[in-house]
mmCIF file with all atom_site columns, C-alpha atoms in Angstrom:
data_model
loop_
_atom_site.group_PDB
_atom_site.id
_atom_site.type_symbol
_atom_site.label_atom_id
_atom_site.label_alt_id
_atom_site.label_comp_id
_atom_site.label_asym_id
_atom_site.label_entity_id
_atom_site.label_seq_id
_atom_site.pdbx_PDB_ins_code
_atom_site.Cartn_x
_atom_site.Cartn_y
_atom_site.Cartn_z
_atom_site.occupancy
_atom_site.B_iso_or_equiv
_atom_site.pdbx_formal_charge
_atom_site.auth_seq_id
_atom_site.auth_comp_id
_atom_site.auth_asym_id
_atom_site.auth_atom_id
_atom_site.pdbx_PDB_model_num
ATOM 1   C CA . MET A 1 1   ? 81.749  94.845  129.868 1.00 32.00 ? 1   MET A CA 1
ATOM 2   C CA . ILE A 1 2   ? 82.758  98.157  131.509 1.00 25.00 ? 2   ILE A CA 1
ATOM 3   C CA . ARG A 1 3   ? 86.165  96.717  132.450 1.00 24.00 ? 3   ARG A CA 1
ATOM 4   C CA . THR A 1 4   ? 86.735  95.660  128.788 1.00 29.00 ? 4   THR A CA 1
ATOM 5   C CA . GLN A 1 5   ? 85.757  99.138  127.557 1.00 33.00 ? 5   GLN A CA 1
ATOM 6   C CA . TRP A 1 6   ? 88.065  100.732 130.115 1.00 28.00 ? 6   TRP A CA 1
ATOM 7   C CA . PHE A 1 7   ? 90.916  98.453  129.041 1.00 27.00 ? 7   PHE A CA 1
ATOM 8   C CA . LEU A 1 8   ? 90.382  99.279  125.384 1.00 34.00 ? 8   LEU A CA 1
ATOM 9   C CA . ALA A 1 9   ? 90.233  103.039 126.099 1.00 37.00 ? 9   ALA A CA 1
ATOM 10  C CA . ALA A 1 10  ? 93.453  102.814 128.171 1.00 34.00 ? 10  ALA A CA 1
ATOM 11  C CA . ALA A 1 11  ? 95.249  100.775 125.471 1.00 40.00 ? 11  ALA A CA 1
ATOM 12  C CA . ALA A 1 12  ? 94.117  103.251 122.795 1.00 45.00 ? 12  ALA A CA 1
ATOM 13  C CA . PHE A 1 13  ? 95.362  106.205 124.870 1.00 43.00 ? 13  PHE A CA 1
ATOM 14  C CA . ALA A 1 14  ? 98.709  104.494 125.426 1.00 44.00 ? 14  ALA A CA 1
ATOM 15  C CA . LEU A 1 15  ? 99.096  103.804 121.744 1.00 45.00 ? 15  LEU A CA 1
ATOM 16  C CA . LEU A 1 16  ? 98.181  107.372 120.781 1.00 45.00 ? 16  LEU A CA 1
ATOM 17  C CA . ALA A 1 17  ? 100.364 108.948 123.461 1.00 45.00 ? 17  ALA A CA 1
ATOM 18  C CA . ALA A 1 18  ? 103.463 106.841 122.485 1.00 45.00 ? 18  ALA A CA 1
ATOM 19  C CA . PRO A 1 19  ? 104.456 108.796 119.398 1.00 45.00 ? 19  PRO A CA 1
ATOM 20  C CA . ALA A 1 20  ? 104.063 112.142 121.232 1.00 44.00 ? 20  ALA A CA 1
ATOM 21  C CA . ALA A 1 21  ? 105.950 110.924 124.283 1.00 42.00 ? 21  ALA A CA 1
ATOM 22  C CA . TYR A 1 22  ? 108.650 109.410 122.154 1.00 41.00 ? 22  TYR A CA 1
ATOM 23  C CA . GLY A 1 23  ? 109.307 112.694 120.467 1.00 42.00 ? 23  GLY A CA 1
ATOM 24  C CA . LYS A 1 24  ? 109.450 114.692 123.670 1.00 42.00 ? 24  LYS A CA 1
ATOM 25  C CA . GLU A 1 25  ? 112.227 112.768 125.278 1.00 38.00 ? 25  GLU A CA 1
ATOM 26  C CA . LYS A 1 26  ? 115.872 112.334 124.161 1.00 38.00 ? 26  LYS A CA 1
ATOM 27  C CA . LYS A 1 27  ? 116.025 109.458 121.818 1.00 40.00 ? 27  LYS A CA 1
ATOM 28  C CA . LYS A 1 28  ? 117.600 106.438 123.616 1.00 37.00 ? 28  LYS A CA 1
ATOM 29  C CA . LYS A 1 29  ? 117.144 103.614 121.195 1.00 41.00 ? 29  LYS A CA 1
ATOM 30  C CA . GLN A 1 30  ? 119.270 103.075 118.101 1.00 43.00 ? 30  GLN A CA 1
ATOM 31  C CA . HIS A 1 31  ? 117.577 103.242 114.777 1.00 50.00 ? 31  HIS A CA 1
ATOM 32  C CA . VAL A 1 32  ? 118.650 102.255 111.310 1.00 55.00 ? 32  VAL A CA 1
ATOM 33  C CA . HIS A 1 33  ? 120.191 105.159 109.454 1.00 68.00 ? 33  HIS A CA 1
ATOM 34  C CA . ASP A 1 34  ? 119.149 104.274 105.869 1.00 71.00 ? 34  ASP A CA 1
ATOM 35  C CA . HIS A 1 35  ? 119.439 107.071 103.269 1.00 83.00 ? 35  HIS A CA 1
ATOM 36  C CA . GLY A 1 36  ? 116.256 107.451 101.277 1.00 85.00 ? 36  GLY A CA 1
ATOM 37  C CA . ARG A 1 37  ? 114.136 105.912 103.985 1.00 92.00 ? 37  ARG A CA 1
ATOM 38  C CA . GLY A 1 38  ? 112.203 107.445 106.856 1.00 96.00 ? 38  GLY A CA 1
ATOM 39  C CA . ALA A 1 39  ? 109.938 106.387 109.637 1.00 96.00 ? 39  ALA A CA 1
ATOM 40  C CA . LEU A 1 40  ? 106.563 108.113 110.085 1.00 97.00 ? 40  LEU A CA 1
ATOM 41  C CA . SER A 1 41  ? 104.110 107.568 112.913 1.00 97.00 ? 41  SER A CA 1
ATOM 42  C CA . VAL A 1 42  ? 100.554 108.847 112.460 1.00 96.00 ? 42  VAL A CA 1
ATOM 43  C CA . ALA A 1 43  ? 98.153  109.010 115.426 1.00 96.00 ? 43  ALA A CA 1
ATOM 44  C CA . ALA A 1 44  ? 94.472  109.875 114.811 1.00 95.00 ? 44  ALA A CA 1
ATOM 45  C CA . GLU A 1 45  ? 91.938  110.509 117.547 1.00 94.00 ? 45  GLU A CA 1
ATOM 46  C CA . ASP A 1 46  ? 88.537  112.027 116.829 1.00 94.00 ? 46  ASP A CA 1
ATOM 47  C CA . LYS A 1 47  ? 89.340  115.483 115.504 1.00 96.00 ? 47  LYS A CA 1
ATOM 48  C CA . THR A 1 48  ? 93.114  115.446 116.022 1.00 97.00 ? 48  THR A CA 1
ATOM 49  C CA . LEU A 1 49  ? 96.097  114.085 114.037 1.00 97.00 ? 49  LEU A CA 1
ATOM 50  C CA . ALA A 1 50  ? 99.724  113.789 115.081 1.00 97.00 ? 50  ALA A CA 1
ATOM 51  C CA . PHE A 1 51  ? 102.671 112.971 112.806 1.00 98.00 ? 51  PHE A CA 1
ATOM 52  C CA . ASP A 1 52  ? 106.163 112.062 113.948 1.00 98.00 ? 52  ASP A CA 1
ATOM 53  C CA . LEU A 1 53  ? 108.922 111.804 111.301 1.00 97.00 ? 53  LEU A CA 1
ATOM 54  C CA . ASP A 1 54  ? 112.495 110.538 111.667 1.00 97.00 ? 54  ASP A CA 1
ATOM 55  C CA . THR A 1 55  ? 114.744 110.351 108.628 1.00 96.00 ? 55  THR A CA 1
ATOM 56  C CA . PRO A 1 56  ? 118.433 110.845 107.715 1.00 95.00 ? 56  PRO A CA 1
ATOM 57  C CA . ALA A 1 57  ? 119.218 114.472 106.887 1.00 95.00 ? 57  ALA A CA 1
ATOM 58  C CA . GLU A 1 58  ? 120.626 113.297 103.534 1.00 94.00 ? 58  GLU A CA 1
ATOM 59  C CA . SER A 1 59  ? 117.113 112.242 102.496 1.00 96.00 ? 59  SER A CA 1
ATOM 60  C CA . ILE A 1 60  ? 115.830 115.815 103.026 1.00 96.00 ? 60  ILE A CA 1
ATOM 61  C CA . PHE A 1 61  ? 118.845 118.079 102.206 1.00 95.00 ? 61  PHE A CA 1
ATOM 62  C CA . GLY A 1 62  ? 121.213 115.839 100.162 1.00 94.00 ? 62  GLY A CA 1
ATOM 63  C CA . PHE A 1 63  ? 124.029 115.999 102.793 1.00 92.00 ? 63  PHE A CA 1
ATOM 64  C CA . GLU A 1 64  ? 124.692 115.327 106.443 1.00 90.00 ? 64  GLU A CA 1
ATOM 65  C CA . HIS A 1 65  ? 127.549 117.615 107.298 1.00 87.00 ? 65  HIS A CA 1
ATOM 66  C CA . ALA A 1 66  ? 127.544 121.303 108.183 1.00 86.00 ? 66  ALA A CA 1
ATOM 67  C CA . ALA A 1 67  ? 126.350 123.327 105.178 1.00 88.00 ? 67  ALA A CA 1
ATOM 68  C CA . ARG A 1 68  ? 129.549 124.622 103.510 1.00 89.00 ? 68  ARG A CA 1
ATOM 69  C CA . THR A 1 69  ? 128.597 125.923 100.060 1.00 94.00 ? 69  THR A CA 1
ATOM 70  C CA . GLU A 1 70  ? 125.911 128.474 99.215  1.00 97.00 ? 70  GLU A CA 1
ATOM 71  C CA . ALA A 1 71  ? 123.970 125.685 97.508  1.00 96.00 ? 71  ALA A CA 1
ATOM 72  C CA . GLU A 1 72  ? 124.009 123.568 100.655 1.00 94.00 ? 72  GLU A CA 1
ATOM 73  C CA . LYS A 1 73  ? 123.035 126.497 102.863 1.00 94.00 ? 73  LYS A CA 1
ATOM 74  C CA . LYS A 1 74  ? 120.148 127.235 100.489 1.00 97.00 ? 74  LYS A CA 1
ATOM 75  C CA . ALA A 1 75  ? 119.073 123.552 100.526 1.00 96.00 ? 75  ALA A CA 1
ATOM 76  C CA . LEU A 1 76  ? 119.139 123.464 104.316 1.00 95.00 ? 76  LEU A CA 1
ATOM 77  C CA . ALA A 1 77  ? 117.127 126.690 104.635 1.00 97.00 ? 77  ALA A CA 1
ATOM 78  C CA . GLU A 1 78  ? 114.505 125.711 101.998 1.00 97.00 ? 78  GLU A CA 1
ATOM 79  C CA . GLY A 1 79  ? 114.119 122.131 103.367 1.00 97.00 ? 79  GLY A CA 1
ATOM 80  C CA . LEU A 1 80  ? 113.583 123.406 106.899 1.00 97.00 ? 80  LEU A CA 1
ATOM 81  C CA . ALA A 1 81  ? 111.205 126.088 105.712 1.00 97.00 ? 81  ALA A CA 1
ATOM 82  C CA . THR A 1 82  ? 109.178 123.458 103.801 1.00 98.00 ? 82  THR A CA 1
ATOM 83  C CA . LEU A 1 83  ? 109.003 121.127 106.808 1.00 98.00 ? 83  LEU A CA 1
ATOM 84  C CA . ARG A 1 84  ? 108.022 123.962 109.193 1.00 97.00 ? 84  ARG A CA 1
ATOM 85  C CA . THR A 1 85  ? 105.518 125.826 107.130 1.00 97.00 ? 85  THR A CA 1
ATOM 86  C CA . LYS A 1 86  ? 103.953 123.436 104.587 1.00 97.00 ? 86  LYS A CA 1
ATOM 87  C CA . ALA A 1 87  ? 102.538 120.696 106.769 1.00 97.00 ? 87  ALA A CA 1
ATOM 88  C CA . LEU A 1 88  ? 99.181  120.621 104.952 1.00 95.00 ? 88  LEU A CA 1
ATOM 89  C CA . GLU A 1 89  ? 100.980 119.993 101.701 1.00 95.00 ? 89  GLU A CA 1
ATOM 90  C CA . LEU A 1 90  ? 103.335 117.427 103.176 1.00 96.00 ? 90  LEU A CA 1
ATOM 91  C CA . PHE A 1 91  ? 100.566 115.350 104.718 1.00 96.00 ? 91  PHE A CA 1
ATOM 92  C CA . GLN A 1 92  ? 97.664  116.165 102.262 1.00 95.00 ? 92  GLN A CA 1
ATOM 93  C CA . ILE A 1 93  ? 94.844  115.874 104.750 1.00 95.00 ? 93  ILE A CA 1
ATOM 94  C CA . PRO A 1 94  ? 91.416  116.215 103.013 1.00 95.00 ? 94  PRO A CA 1
ATOM 95  C CA . ALA A 1 95  ? 90.407  119.887 102.947 1.00 95.00 ? 95  ALA A CA 1
ATOM 96  C CA . GLU A 1 96  ? 86.857  119.072 103.967 1.00 96.00 ? 96  GLU A CA 1
ATOM 97  C CA . LEU A 1 97  ? 88.115  118.049 107.451 1.00 96.00 ? 97  LEU A CA 1
ATOM 98  C CA . GLY A 1 98  ? 89.130  121.672 108.140 1.00 97.00 ? 98  GLY A CA 1
ATOM 99  C CA . CYS A 1 99  ? 92.451  120.759 109.770 1.00 97.00 ? 99  CYS A CA 1
ATOM 100 C CA . LYS A 1 100 ? 94.847  123.347 111.046 1.00 97.00 ? 100 LYS A CA 1
ATOM 101 C CA . VAL A 1 101 ? 98.382  122.953 112.360 1.00 97.00 ? 101 VAL A CA 1
ATOM 102 C CA . THR A 1 102 ? 98.445  123.537 116.090 1.00 97.00 ? 102 THR A CA 1
ATOM 103 C CA . GLU A 1 103 ? 102.111 122.738 116.625 1.00 96.00 ? 103 GLU A CA 1
ATOM 104 C CA . ALA A 1 104 ? 105.098 122.015 114.390 1.00 97.00 ? 104 ALA A CA 1
ATOM 105 C CA . THR A 1 105 ? 108.576 121.194 115.559 1.00 97.00 ? 105 THR A CA 1
ATOM 106 C CA . VAL A 1 106 ? 111.469 120.265 113.228 1.00 97.00 ? 106 VAL A CA 1
ATOM 107 C CA . GLU A 1 107 ? 115.035 119.621 114.457 1.00 95.00 ? 107 GLU A CA 1
ATOM 108 C CA . THR A 1 108 ? 118.339 118.581 112.893 1.00 94.00 ? 108 THR A CA 1
ATOM 109 C CA . ALA A 1 109 ? 121.944 118.792 114.093 1.00 91.00 ? 109 ALA A CA 1
ATOM 110 C CA . LEU A 1 110 ? 122.767 120.536 110.834 1.00 91.00 ? 110 LEU A CA 1
ATOM 111 C CA . GLU A 1 111 ? 121.178 123.790 112.121 1.00 88.00 ? 111 GLU A CA 1
ATOM 112 C CA . LYS A 1 112 ? 123.819 123.754 114.894 1.00 82.00 ? 112 LYS A CA 1
ATOM 113 C CA . GLY A 1 113 ? 126.730 123.180 112.575 1.00 73.00 ? 113 GLY A CA 1
ATOM 114 C CA . GLY A 1 114 ? 126.915 119.493 111.933 1.00 68.00 ? 114 GLY A CA 1
ATOM 115 C CA . ALA A 1 115 ? 126.430 115.881 112.841 1.00 67.00 ? 115 ALA A CA 1
ATOM 116 C CA . THR A 1 116 ? 128.011 113.558 115.379 1.00 65.00 ? 116 THR A CA 1
ATOM 117 C CA . GLY A 1 117 ? 129.638 110.460 114.002 1.00 67.00 ? 117 GLY A CA 1
ATOM 118 C CA . GLY A 1 118 ? 129.112 111.598 110.375 1.00 73.00 ? 118 GLY A CA 1
ATOM 119 C CA . HIS A 1 119 ? 125.335 111.063 110.511 1.00 84.00 ? 119 HIS A CA 1
ATOM 120 C CA . ALA A 1 120 ? 122.558 113.579 111.011 1.00 91.00 ? 120 ALA A CA 1
ATOM 121 C CA . ASP A 1 121 ? 118.889 113.021 111.218 1.00 93.00 ? 121 ASP A CA 1
ATOM 122 C CA . VAL A 1 122 ? 115.763 115.160 110.850 1.00 95.00 ? 122 VAL A CA 1
ATOM 123 C CA . ARG A 1 123 ? 113.046 114.837 113.466 1.00 97.00 ? 123 ARG A CA 1
ATOM 124 C CA . GLY A 1 124 ? 109.717 116.406 112.907 1.00 97.00 ? 124 GLY A CA 1
ATOM 125 C CA . GLU A 1 125 ? 106.483 116.515 114.895 1.00 98.00 ? 125 GLU A CA 1
ATOM 126 C CA . TRP A 1 126 ? 103.263 118.085 113.628 1.00 98.00 ? 126 TRP A CA 1
ATOM 127 C CA . ASP A 1 127 ? 99.921  118.272 115.482 1.00 98.00 ? 127 ASP A CA 1
ATOM 128 C CA . PHE A 1 128 ? 96.612  119.140 113.774 1.00 98.00 ? 128 PHE A CA 1
ATOM 129 C CA . THR A 1 129 ? 93.167  119.941 115.075 1.00 98.00 ? 129 THR A CA 1
ATOM 130 C CA . CYS A 1 130 ? 90.282  119.406 112.642 1.00 97.00 ? 130 CYS A CA 1
ATOM 131 C CA . ASP A 1 131 ? 86.728  120.649 112.416 1.00 98.00 ? 131 ASP A CA 1
ATOM 132 C CA . LYS A 1 132 ? 85.434  117.136 111.647 1.00 96.00 ? 132 LYS A CA 1
ATOM 133 C CA . PRO A 1 133 ? 86.395  113.596 112.857 1.00 95.00 ? 133 PRO A CA 1
ATOM 134 C CA . VAL A 1 134 ? 89.260  112.105 110.865 1.00 94.00 ? 134 VAL A CA 1
ATOM 135 C CA . PHE A 1 135 ? 88.149  108.475 111.043 1.00 91.00 ? 135 PHE A CA 1
ATOM 136 C CA . GLY A 1 136 ? 87.127  106.918 107.776 1.00 88.00 ? 136 GLY A CA 1
ATOM 137 C CA . THR A 1 137 ? 89.170  109.358 105.676 1.00 91.00 ? 137 THR A CA 1
ATOM 138 C CA . SER A 1 138 ? 92.519  108.965 103.957 1.00 92.00 ? 138 SER A CA 1
ATOM 139 C CA . LEU A 1 139 ? 95.524  111.102 103.278 1.00 93.00 ? 139 LEU A CA 1
ATOM 140 C CA . LYS A 1 140 ? 98.491  111.070 100.933 1.00 94.00 ? 140 LYS A CA 1
ATOM 141 C CA . LEU A 1 141 ? 102.160 111.851 101.773 1.00 94.00 ? 141 LEU A CA 1
ATOM 142 C CA . GLY A 1 142 ? 103.363 114.853 99.826  1.00 94.00 ? 142 GLY A CA 1
ATOM 143 C CA . LEU A 1 143 ? 106.681 114.364 101.749 1.00 95.00 ? 143 LEU A CA 1
ATOM 144 C CA . LEU A 1 144 ? 107.736 112.017 98.987  1.00 95.00 ? 144 LEU A CA 1
ATOM 145 C CA . LYS A 1 145 ? 107.055 114.544 96.342  1.00 95.00 ? 145 LYS A CA 1
ATOM 146 C CA . ALA A 1 146 ? 108.552 117.508 98.249  1.00 96.00 ? 146 ALA A CA 1
ATOM 147 C CA . PHE A 1 147 ? 111.732 115.589 99.012  1.00 97.00 ? 147 PHE A CA 1
ATOM 148 C CA . PRO A 1 148 ? 112.660 113.326 96.065  1.00 95.00 ? 148 PRO A CA 1
ATOM 149 C CA . ARG A 1 149 ? 115.611 111.740 97.903  1.00 96.00 ? 149 ARG A CA 1
ATOM 150 C CA . LEU A 1 150 ? 113.104 110.296 100.318 1.00 96.00 ? 150 LEU A CA 1
ATOM 151 C CA . LYS A 1 151 ? 112.141 107.142 98.505  1.00 95.00 ? 151 LYS A CA 1
ATOM 152 C CA . LYS A 1 152 ? 110.355 105.089 101.155 1.00 95.00 ? 152 LYS A CA 1
ATOM 153 C CA . LEU A 1 153 ? 108.509 105.683 104.403 1.00 96.00 ? 153 LEU A CA 1
ATOM 154 C CA . ASP A 1 154 ? 107.824 103.059 106.962 1.00 96.00 ? 154 ASP A CA 1
ATOM 155 C CA . VAL A 1 155 ? 104.453 104.274 108.202 1.00 97.00 ? 155 VAL A CA 1
ATOM 156 C CA . GLN A 1 156 ? 102.765 103.228 111.422 1.00 96.00 ? 156 GLN A CA 1
ATOM 157 C CA . ILE A 1 157 ? 99.152  104.429 111.843 1.00 95.00 ? 157 ILE A CA 1
ATOM 158 C CA . LEU A 1 158 ? 97.303  104.360 115.133 1.00 94.00 ? 158 LEU A CA 1
ATOM 159 C CA . SER A 1 159 ? 93.708  105.277 114.535 1.00 89.00 ? 159 SER A CA 1
ATOM 160 C CA . GLY A 1 160 ? 91.148  104.497 117.232 1.00 81.00 ? 160 GLY A CA 1
ATOM 161 C CA . ALA A 1 161 ? 91.405  100.763 117.894 1.00 76.00 ? 161 ALA A CA 1
ATOM 162 C CA . LYS A 1 162 ? 93.104  100.184 114.442 1.00 84.00 ? 162 LYS A CA 1
ATOM 163 C CA . GLN A 1 163 ? 96.861  99.808  114.070 1.00 92.00 ? 163 GLN A CA 1
ATOM 164 C CA . LEU A 1 164 ? 98.452  99.561  110.646 1.00 91.00 ? 164 LEU A CA 1
ATOM 165 C CA . LYS A 1 165 ? 102.061 99.315  109.432 1.00 95.00 ? 165 LYS A CA 1
ATOM 166 C CA . LYS A 1 166 ? 102.857 100.017 105.832 1.00 94.00 ? 166 LYS A CA 1
ATOM 167 C CA . GLU A 1 167 ? 105.768 100.828 103.577 1.00 95.00 ? 167 GLU A CA 1
ATOM 168 C CA . VAL A 1 168 ? 104.902 103.806 101.340 1.00 95.00 ? 168 VAL A CA 1
ATOM 169 C CA . LYS A 1 169 ? 106.953 104.368 98.123  1.00 95.00 ? 169 LYS A CA 1
ATOM 170 C CA . SER A 1 170 ? 104.639 106.771 96.242  1.00 92.00 ? 170 SER A CA 1
ATOM 171 C CA . ALA A 1 171 ? 103.126 110.177 96.942  1.00 89.00 ? 171 ALA A CA 1
ATOM 172 C CA . ASP A 1 172 ? 99.994  108.937 95.231  1.00 91.00 ? 172 ASP A CA 1
ATOM 173 C CA . GLU A 1 173 ? 99.444  106.036 97.706  1.00 91.00 ? 173 GLU A CA 1
ATOM 174 C CA . ALA A 1 174 ? 96.484  106.758 100.028 1.00 90.00 ? 174 ALA A CA 1
ATOM 175 C CA . LEU A 1 175 ? 96.656  105.936 103.750 1.00 92.00 ? 175 LEU A CA 1
ATOM 176 C CA . ALA A 1 176 ? 93.307  105.139 105.392 1.00 90.00 ? 176 ALA A CA 1
ATOM 177 C CA . LEU A 1 177 ? 92.675  106.510 108.876 1.00 89.00 ? 177 LEU A CA 1
#
């Protein structure tokens, strides 16, 4: 019985650590670069939440090259500001959980002047610490409302012993933790 509990705890830790570890290292695997579509991993553990987003820059800013016009520079600055400072709106975690952002990192090659091979992505990681346990609650993805070019999110949720994969196409769709 103890061995089974230890195995389940180790497996849960590995699943929860995977999105964080994946974001910390240089991306080695190829992913599909599909405009209008993003990949979001959500890890929930007791009073913490972690989100990991990967999407083409076009889905956020409307372009994938170095910002040339004033309109493109404005779109880049506003999009990055939204991603970096409005995490509670983007992930719509229930207010009664008392969650606060503990870390937010957003990166794109567009900040450094452009893309390689004509494609640029946006990578974002957000960590939250909450006053109450997150299990049994749900959240909505304001990302789809904030960035209308983002039409679909392939969401993977790791919550305790539960793992769920879902395609989300609406900001009104609730995701159970």
